[in-house]
Amino acid sequence: MPITIKSAREIELMTEAGRILEIVHEELEKALQPGMSTLDIDRLGEEVIRSYDCIPSFLNYNGYPASICVSVNDEVVHGIPSKDRILQEGDIVSLDAGVIYKGYHSDAARTHGIGEVSKEAQQLMKITKECFFEGIKYAKEGNYLFDISAAIGSYAEAHGYGVVRDLCGHGIGTALHEAPEIPNYKMNRRGVKLKAGMTLAIEPMINIGSWEVNWLDDEWTVVTRDHSLSAHYENTVLITESEPRLLSFTRELPSL
Ligand code: MF3
Ligand code: CO
């Protein structure tokens, strides 16, 4: 599939999708507390998504049974919400959410600490977010896709972390997953040339330990093989002729 270039109208719709998704993440972050179940997070997320006339894009996607992916501690991504999984003080929890607004998708993920978390966990969450912002320094017309990948990967590795290789970022638009695939590590090629109007979901998944992962028997949950903590940070990004526009992150500038 070719990489789609969005029209002004499509960008308008994706901007609205991103704005709503940002609100979904803010509402989820506010609600997080020890004692709540990962299913409580999913229920709230779905309610907020639907309250903005959006559809939760993950629900039933390839059979995924929920609206929000909730991945705790050594779970990397695609954790399935459950009433029996209770968040504890000191956990870190990655929330991945996707919305469809008038046929257009936005996809974003954040990792949060529950109450007080260890210094190691705080550092992992901070560096994972910074990986994203390192990557998007290269996200502009005329640069090459894998410049983003290399920037993310080298920043994580400089901090001694493992970069998940089995899952990638992706193009996004009228489908959740469009071309191109966006690895979070250095490639031997530069990849496609970036053009204004491309929309990309850039999503570093970073482990304190090794990059290696396993899939649990539920066929969804991805966990670190060495059970080290993992963090995830993702936004939907519009390529322009100058600076990239973050469609799912419009609030405070990151203090890096
Ligand atoms: N943000 C995830 C991704 O980009 C989407 C979760 S997959 C689903 O791949 F199946 F849970 F929807
Ligand atoms: Co994604």
Coordinates of N, CA and C in Angstrom, one line a residue, residues 161-249:
Y161 N 19.1 1.2 27.6 CA 17.8 0.5 27.5 C 17.7 -0.4 26.3
G162 N 16.8 -1.4 26.4 CA 16.5 -2.2 25.2 C 15.3 -1.7 24.4
V163 N 15.5 -1.6 23.1 CA 14.4 -1.1 22.2 C 13.7 -2.3 21.6
V164 N 12.4 -2.3 21.8 CA 11.5 -3.4 21.3 C 11.6 -3.4 19.8
R165 N 11.9 -4.6 19.2 CA 12.1 -4.7 17.8 C 10.9 -5.4 17.1
D166 N 10.1 -6.1 17.8 CA 9.0 -6.9 17.2 C 7.8 -6.1 16.8
L167 N 7.7 -4.8 17.3 CA 6.6 -4.0 17.1 C 7.1 -2.6 16.6
C168 N 6.3 -2.0 15.8 CA 6.7 -0.7 15.1 C 5.6 0.3 15.2
G169 N 6.0 1.6 14.9 CA 5.0 2.6 14.6 C 4.5 2.4 13.2
H170 N 3.6 3.3 12.7 CA 2.9 3.1 11.5 C 2.3 4.3 10.9
G171 N 2.0 4.3 9.6 CA 1.1 5.4 9.1 C -0.3 5.2 9.6
I172 N -1.1 6.3 9.6 CA -2.4 6.2 10.1 C -3.3 7.2 9.3
G173 N -4.6 6.9 9.2 CA -5.5 7.8 8.5 C -6.9 7.2 8.5
T174 N -7.4 6.7 7.4 CA -8.7 6.1 7.4 C -8.6 4.7 7.9
A175 N -7.4 4.2 8.1 CA -7.1 2.9 8.8 C -6.2 3.2 10.0
L176 N -6.3 2.3 11.0 CA -5.4 2.4 12.1 C -4.0 2.2 11.7
H177 N -3.8 1.2 10.9 CA -2.4 0.8 10.5 C -2.3 1.0 9.0
E178 N -1.6 2.0 8.6 CA -1.3 2.3 7.1 C 0.2 2.2 6.9
A179 N 0.6 2.2 5.7 CA 2.0 2.3 5.4 C 2.5 3.7 5.8
P180 N 3.7 3.8 6.2 CA 4.8 2.9 6.3 C 4.9 2.3 7.7
E181 N 5.7 1.2 7.9 CA 6.1 0.7 9.2 C 7.2 1.6 9.7
I182 N 7.2 1.9 11.0 CA 8.2 2.8 11.5 C 8.9 2.1 12.7
P183 N 10.1 1.5 12.4 CA 10.8 0.8 13.5 C 11.4 1.9 14.5
N184 N 11.7 1.4 15.7 CA 12.3 2.3 16.7 C 13.7 2.1 16.9
Y185 N 14.4 1.6 15.8 CA 15.8 1.3 15.9 C 16.5 1.6 14.5
K186 N 17.8 1.7 14.6 CA 18.5 2.1 13.4 C 18.4 1.1 12.3
M187 N 18.1 1.5 11.1 CA 18.0 0.6 9.9 C 19.3 0.9 9.0
N188 N 19.5 -0.1 8.2 CA 20.7 0.1 7.2 C 20.3 0.9 6.0
R189 N 19.1 1.3 5.9 CA 18.6 2.2 4.9 C 18.0 3.4 5.5
R190 N 17.8 4.4 4.6 CA 17.2 5.7 5.2 C 15.6 5.6 5.1
G191 N 15.1 4.7 4.3 CA 13.6 4.6 4.2 C 13.1 5.7 3.2
V192 N 11.8 5.8 3.2 CA 11.1 6.7 2.3 C 11.4 8.2 2.7
K193 N 11.3 9.0 1.7 CA 11.4 10.5 1.9 C 10.1 11.0 2.5
L194 N 10.2 11.8 3.5 CA 9.0 12.3 4.2 C 8.4 13.5 3.3
K195 N 7.1 13.5 3.3 CA 6.4 14.5 2.5 C 5.3 15.2 3.4
A196 N 5.1 16.5 3.2 CA 4.0 17.1 4.0 C 2.7 16.4 3.7
G197 N 1.9 16.3 4.7 CA 0.6 15.6 4.5 C 0.6 14.1 4.9
M198 N 1.8 13.6 5.2 CA 1.8 12.2 5.8 C 1.5 12.3 7.2
T199 N 0.7 11.3 7.7 CA 0.4 11.2 9.1 C 0.9 9.9 9.7
L200 N 1.7 10.0 10.8 CA 2.4 8.9 11.3 C 2.2 8.7 12.8
A201 N 2.0 7.4 13.2 CA 1.9 7.1 14.6 C 3.3 6.6 15.0
I202 N 4.0 7.5 15.8 CA 5.4 7.2 16.2 C 5.3 6.7 17.6
E203 N 5.9 5.5 17.9 CA 5.6 4.9 19.2 C 6.7 4.1 19.8
P204 N 7.7 4.7 20.4 CA 8.8 4.0 21.0 C 8.2 3.1 22.2
M205 N 8.7 1.8 22.2 CA 8.4 0.9 23.3 C 9.8 0.5 23.8
I206 N 10.1 0.8 25.1 CA 11.4 0.8 25.6 C 11.5 0.0 26.9
N207 N 12.5 -0.9 27.0 CA 12.6 -1.8 28.2 C 13.8 -1.4 29.0
I208 N 13.7 -1.6 30.3 CA 14.9 -1.3 31.2 C 16.0 -2.3 30.8
G209 N 15.6 -3.6 30.5 CA 16.5 -4.6 30.2 C 16.7 -4.9 28.8
S210 N 16.6 -6.2 28.4 CA 16.8 -6.6 27.0 C 15.6 -6.2 26.1
W211 N 15.8 -6.1 24.9 CA 14.8 -5.7 23.9 C 13.8 -6.9 23.6
E212 N 14.2 -8.1 24.1 CA 13.4 -9.3 23.7 C 12.1 -9.4 24.4
V213 N 11.1 -9.8 23.7 CA 9.7 -9.9 24.2 C 9.1 -11.3 23.9
N214 N 8.1 -11.6 24.7 CA 7.3 -12.8 24.5 C 5.8 -12.4 24.4
W215 N 5.0 -13.3 23.7 CA 3.6 -13.1 23.7 C 3.0 -14.1 24.7
L216 N 2.0 -13.6 25.6 CA 1.4 -14.5 26.5 C 0.4 -15.4 25.8
D217 N -0.1 -16.4 26.5 CA -1.1 -17.3 25.9 C -2.4 -16.7 25.5
D218 N -2.7 -15.4 26.0 CA -3.9 -14.8 25.5 C -3.7 -14.3 24.1
E219 N -2.6 -14.4 23.5 CA -2.2 -14.1 22.1 C -2.1 -12.6 21.9
W220 N -2.3 -11.8 22.9 CA -2.2 -10.3 22.8 C -1.1 -9.7 23.6
T221 N -1.1 -10.0 24.9 CA -0.2 -9.3 25.8 C 1.3 -9.6 25.5
V222 N 2.0 -8.5 25.2 CA 3.5 -8.6 24.9 C 4.2 -8.3 26.2
V223 N 5.1 -9.2 26.7 CA 5.8 -8.9 27.9 C 7.3 -9.0 27.6
T224 N 8.1 -8.3 28.5 CA 9.6 -8.4 28.3 C 10.0 -9.8 28.7
R225 N 10.9 -10.4 28.0 CA 11.4 -11.7 28.2 C 12.1 -11.8 29.6
D226 N 12.8 -10.8 29.9 CA 13.5 -10.8 31.2 C 12.7 -10.2 32.4
H227 N 11.4 -9.9 32.1 CA 10.5 -9.3 33.1 C 10.9 -7.9 33.6
S228 N 11.8 -7.3 32.9 CA 12.1 -5.9 33.2 C 11.0 -5.0 32.9
L229 N 10.9 -3.8 33.5 CA 9.8 -2.8 33.2 C 9.9 -2.3 31.8
S230 N 8.8 -2.0 31.3 CA 8.7 -1.4 29.9 C 7.8 -0.2 29.9
A231 N 8.1 0.7 29.0 CA 7.3 1.9 28.8 C 7.0 2.2 27.4
H232 N 5.9 2.9 27.1 CA 5.4 3.2 25.7 C 4.9 4.6 25.7
Y233 N 5.3 5.3 24.6 CA 4.9 6.7 24.4 C 4.6 6.9 22.9
E234 N 3.4 7.4 22.6 CA 3.0 7.4 21.2 C 2.1 8.7 20.9
N235 N 2.4 9.3 19.8 CA 1.4 10.3 19.3 C 1.2 10.2 17.8
T236 N 0.1 10.7 17.3 CA -0.2 10.8 15.9 C 0.4 12.1 15.4
V237 N 1.2 12.1 14.4 CA 2.1 13.2 14.0 C 1.8 13.6 12.5
L238 N 1.6 14.9 12.3 CA 1.5 15.3 10.9 C 2.8 15.9 10.4
I239 N 3.3 15.4 9.2 CA 4.5 15.9 8.6 C 4.1 17.2 7.8
T240 N 4.9 18.2 8.0 CA 4.6 19.5 7.3 C 6.0 19.9 6.6
E241 N 5.9 21.0 6.0 CA 7.2 21.5 5.4 C 8.1 22.1 6.4
S242 N 7.6 22.4 7.6 CA 8.5 22.8 8.7 C 8.4 21.9 9.9
E243 N 8.1 22.4 11.0 CA 8.0 21.5 12.2 C 6.8 20.5 12.1
P244 N 7.0 19.3 12.7 CA 5.9 18.4 12.7 C 4.8 18.9 13.6
R245 N 3.5 18.6 13.3 CA 2.4 18.9 14.1 C 1.9 17.7 14.9
L246 N 1.9 17.8 16.2 CA 1.5 16.7 17.0 C -0.1 16.7 17.2
L247 N -0.8 15.8 16.6 CA -2.2 15.9 16.6 C -2.8 15.4 17.9
S248 N -2.1 14.5 18.6 CA -2.7 14.0 19.8 C -2.0 14.6 21.1
F249 N -1.2 15.6 20.9 CA -0.5 16.3 22.0 C -0.4 17.8 21.7

